[in-house]
Amino acid sequence: MRMGERVEWALHCCFNLGFVGPDVAVTAARLAAFHGLPAAYLNKQLQAMARAGIVESSQGPGGGFRLARSPQQITLMDVVTAIEGPDPAFRCTEIRERGPAGMWGTSQRACTIDAAMRQADLAWRRSLAGQTVADLMATFQNTYPAMPDRIKDWFTTAHA
Amino acid sequence: MRMGERVEWALHCCFNLGFVGPDVAVTAARLAAFHGLPAAYLNKQLQAMARAGIVESSQGPGGGFRLARSPQQITLMDVVTAIEGPDPAFRCTEIRERGPAGMWGTSQRACTIDAAMRQADLAWRRSLAGQTVADLMATFQNTYPAMPDRIKDWFTTAHA
DNA sequence: GTCAATTTACTCGGATAGAGTGTGTCCGAGTGGCGAAGG
DNA sequence: CCTTCGCCACTCGGACACACTCTATCCGAGTAAATTGAC
């Protein structure tokens, strides 16, 4: 099982957009340059977050992306769902139905194995839903007090 | 993010091998027939579990696979790790180092985002480690009391 | 009848092709700002 | 000098190739059981 790098990118973008604040829009190219990523592909992930209502997009000169709501109202679960989709990692394909046991009437109840895996998935989702972008920003600011302003400056001032 | 079907297959195999008991070995072909799966590919997963010490393999006539230890001592985490590998789903690629922020000395501490994702991964792993194959067997037997014997019979008797 | 070497058939085990998803890239649609022209 | 119209550059947005992992398969190595022959 492997989670795509896209999620990492999206989280870092939300993180930095949180420090920049909702007043200015940051282009995908600028965010890509800050992280050393391919701009066009990162743009795709930002679009996905825009569809999910996490960020707002504006076109034209001076356009770009900004957080659609407060960092306190954006959980890691929101971001992961926006990028990776809502489906759980484990998907029961009901192989118990394909063999001879399929005739034995064991499909009245939910698959025992599926239930167990769903429970683990739920624990994972709860942990993600319990952490907001604001929490990450606070932890980071606590470790590096001067960094938030530095980040905001980099994004709000012009660059070659 | 998507978990392979292999995990589902492996779990069902452990589940059924638990009911069969450690006295008789079940071939990969028999397990595949019971679930309607490709035998050679399922064999590959059983091999992976053998390498992990979850099942024991024996060659020759009368050979096959059996649980290497009690179902109570096999957790879902063991099976998932054996099939999917020990790496966590989320892997931090340290993109913070690739941009201009890489020069700002933020790599002294662990990546904030990585830490948050690791925490969620840990919750997932704890849930998996807290459930054993024996637990699943007990739940299933509680729902369908007659099934375990029926399963054992199917695997221990000859078939066309 | 007993033992042992041999054969045999059956099993796992790793090396080898094909499909699906994630990764990366491109060009077109839309939009806000800027400048020139007219009143 | 102010207003208005048109142009333009910049942005997002979706459609198009490439790579990698998962899926599936094959044939060879190894082994335990059955067979056969001698003692």
mmCIF file of C-alpha atoms in Angstrom, chain B residues 28-144:
data_model
loop_
_atom_site.group_PDB
_atom_site.id
_atom_site.type_symbol
_atom_site.label_atom_id
_atom_site.label_comp_id
_atom_site.label_asym_id
_atom_site.label_seq_id
_atom_site.Cartn_x
_atom_site.Cartn_y
_atom_site.Cartn_z
ATOM 1 C CA ALA B 28 -2.270 -23.342 -2.600
ATOM 2 C CA ALA B 29 -4.412 -24.848 -5.358
ATOM 3 C CA ARG B 30 -7.043 -25.960 -2.859
ATOM 4 C CA LEU B 31 -7.158 -22.575 -1.178
ATOM 5 C CA ALA B 32 -7.406 -20.908 -4.590
ATOM 6 C CA ALA B 33 -10.298 -23.162 -5.601
ATOM 7 C CA PHE B 34 -12.139 -22.353 -2.403
ATOM 8 C CA HIS B 35 -11.970 -18.633 -3.128
ATOM 9 C CA GLY B 36 -12.105 -18.707 -6.912
ATOM 10 C CA LEU B 37 -8.635 -17.219 -7.278
ATOM 11 C CA PRO B 38 -5.636 -17.805 -9.591
ATOM 12 C CA ALA B 39 -3.640 -20.541 -7.891
ATOM 13 C CA ALA B 40 -0.129 -19.549 -8.945
ATOM 14 C CA TYR B 41 -0.539 -15.958 -7.841
ATOM 15 C CA LEU B 42 -2.101 -16.896 -4.545
ATOM 16 C CA ASN B 43 0.857 -19.205 -4.022
ATOM 17 C CA LYS B 44 3.091 -16.164 -4.234
ATOM 18 C CA GLN B 45 1.289 -14.503 -1.349
ATOM 19 C CA LEU B 46 1.478 -17.656 0.719
ATOM 20 C CA GLN B 47 5.207 -17.689 0.093
ATOM 21 C CA ALA B 48 5.434 -14.146 1.395
ATOM 22 C CA MET B 49 3.633 -15.197 4.554
ATOM 23 C CA ALA B 50 5.951 -18.176 4.867
ATOM 24 C CA ARG B 51 8.954 -15.850 4.722
ATOM 25 C CA ALA B 52 7.333 -13.750 7.437
ATOM 26 C CA GLY B 53 6.871 -16.814 9.646
ATOM 27 C CA ILE B 54 3.077 -16.699 9.612
ATOM 28 C CA VAL B 55 2.601 -20.000 7.802
ATOM 29 C CA GLU B 56 4.793 -23.040 7.314
ATOM 30 C CA SER B 57 5.277 -24.653 3.947
ATOM 31 C CA SER B 58 6.017 -28.282 3.193
ATOM 32 C CA GLN B 59 6.763 -29.736 -0.192
ATOM 33 C CA GLY B 60 6.014 -33.027 -1.837
ATOM 34 C CA PRO B 61 2.869 -35.148 -1.780
ATOM 35 C CA GLY B 62 0.699 -34.270 1.168
ATOM 36 C CA GLY B 63 2.496 -30.966 1.406
ATOM 37 C CA GLY B 64 1.033 -27.462 1.474
ATOM 38 C CA PHE B 65 0.623 -24.659 3.983
ATOM 39 C CA ARG B 66 -0.423 -24.546 7.602
ATOM 40 C CA LEU B 67 -0.340 -21.863 10.261
ATOM 41 C CA ALA B 68 3.085 -21.585 11.836
ATOM 42 C CA ARG B 69 1.637 -20.544 15.191
ATOM 43 C CA SER B 70 -1.643 -20.236 17.037
ATOM 44 C CA PRO B 71 -4.317 -17.964 15.482
ATOM 45 C CA GLN B 72 -4.252 -16.011 18.722
ATOM 46 C CA GLN B 73 -0.656 -15.089 17.984
ATOM 47 C CA ILE B 74 -1.297 -13.856 14.437
ATOM 48 C CA THR B 75 -2.444 -10.263 14.196
ATOM 49 C CA LEU B 76 -3.854 -8.558 11.133
ATOM 50 C CA MET B 77 -0.833 -6.282 11.264
ATOM 51 C CA ASP B 78 1.425 -9.307 10.783
ATOM 52 C CA VAL B 79 -0.422 -10.331 7.643
ATOM 53 C CA VAL B 80 -0.572 -6.848 6.167
ATOM 54 C CA THR B 81 3.129 -6.303 6.832
ATOM 55 C CA ALA B 82 4.007 -9.651 5.283
ATOM 56 C CA ILE B 83 2.145 -8.837 2.060
ATOM 57 C CA GLU B 84 2.431 -5.086 1.618
ATOM 58 C CA GLY B 85 5.798 -4.574 3.268
ATOM 59 C CA PRO B 86 6.804 -2.720 6.417
ATOM 60 C CA ASP B 87 6.881 0.787 4.935
ATOM 61 C CA PRO B 88 4.227 3.266 6.070
ATOM 62 C CA ALA B 89 1.656 4.417 3.526
ATOM 63 C CA PHE B 90 2.761 8.034 3.745
ATOM 64 C CA ARG B 91 6.403 8.664 2.981
ATOM 65 C CA CYS B 92 7.922 12.094 3.528
ATOM 66 C CA THR B 93 10.161 13.000 0.598
ATOM 67 C CA GLU B 94 11.434 16.140 2.333
ATOM 68 C CA ILE B 95 10.219 18.549 -0.282
ATOM 69 C CA ARG B 96 10.867 21.341 2.204
ATOM 70 C CA GLU B 97 14.550 20.817 1.420
ATOM 71 C CA ARG B 98 14.186 21.229 -2.304
ATOM 72 C CA GLY B 99 12.967 24.819 -2.380
ATOM 73 C CA PRO B 100 14.449 28.036 -0.986
ATOM 74 C CA ALA B 101 13.299 27.033 2.501
ATOM 75 C CA GLY B 102 15.946 24.328 2.377
ATOM 76 C CA MET B 103 18.509 27.015 3.164
ATOM 77 C CA TRP B 104 16.597 28.294 6.145
ATOM 78 C CA GLY B 105 17.586 25.509 8.507
ATOM 79 C CA THR B 106 14.172 24.009 9.141
ATOM 80 C CA SER B 107 15.487 20.458 8.912
ATOM 81 C CA GLN B 108 16.797 20.386 12.464
ATOM 82 C CA ARG B 109 13.483 19.007 13.643
ATOM 83 C CA ALA B 110 11.351 16.330 11.991
ATOM 84 C CA CYS B 111 8.890 17.456 9.345
ATOM 85 C CA THR B 112 5.688 18.607 11.037
ATOM 86 C CA ILE B 113 3.474 17.132 8.362
ATOM 87 C CA ASP B 114 5.322 13.846 8.389
ATOM 88 C CA ALA B 115 4.871 13.617 12.153
ATOM 89 C CA ALA B 116 1.120 14.150 11.831
ATOM 90 C CA MET B 117 0.784 11.511 9.141
ATOM 91 C CA ARG B 118 2.895 9.081 11.125
ATOM 92 C CA GLN B 119 0.565 9.514 14.043
ATOM 93 C CA ALA B 120 -2.394 8.530 11.876
ATOM 94 C CA ASP B 121 -0.468 5.586 10.496
ATOM 95 C CA LEU B 122 0.300 4.524 14.035
ATOM 96 C CA ALA B 123 -3.395 4.579 14.958
ATOM 97 C CA TRP B 124 -4.095 2.364 11.951
ATOM 98 C CA ARG B 125 -1.348 -0.063 12.882
ATOM 99 C CA ARG B 126 -2.456 -0.229 16.495
ATOM 100 C CA SER B 127 -5.951 -1.176 15.395
ATOM 101 C CA LEU B 128 -4.601 -3.897 13.137
ATOM 102 C CA ALA B 129 -2.213 -5.167 15.802
ATOM 103 C CA GLY B 130 -5.066 -5.327 18.293
ATOM 104 C CA GLN B 131 -7.059 -7.806 16.234
ATOM 105 C CA THR B 132 -5.938 -11.411 15.849
ATOM 106 C CA VAL B 133 -7.003 -14.087 13.419
ATOM 107 C CA ALA B 134 -8.493 -15.910 16.402
ATOM 108 C CA ASP B 135 -10.735 -12.906 17.092
ATOM 109 C CA LEU B 136 -12.084 -13.037 13.552
ATOM 110 C CA MET B 137 -12.630 -16.766 13.808
ATOM 111 C CA ALA B 138 -14.549 -16.319 17.053
ATOM 112 C CA THR B 139 -16.748 -13.596 15.582
ATOM 113 C CA PHE B 140 -17.489 -15.715 12.530
ATOM 114 C CA GLN B 141 -18.229 -18.823 14.575
ATOM 115 C CA ASN B 142 -20.550 -16.804 16.754
ATOM 116 C CA THR B 143 -22.538 -15.735 13.705
ATOM 117 C CA TYR B 144 -22.483 -19.083 11.880
#
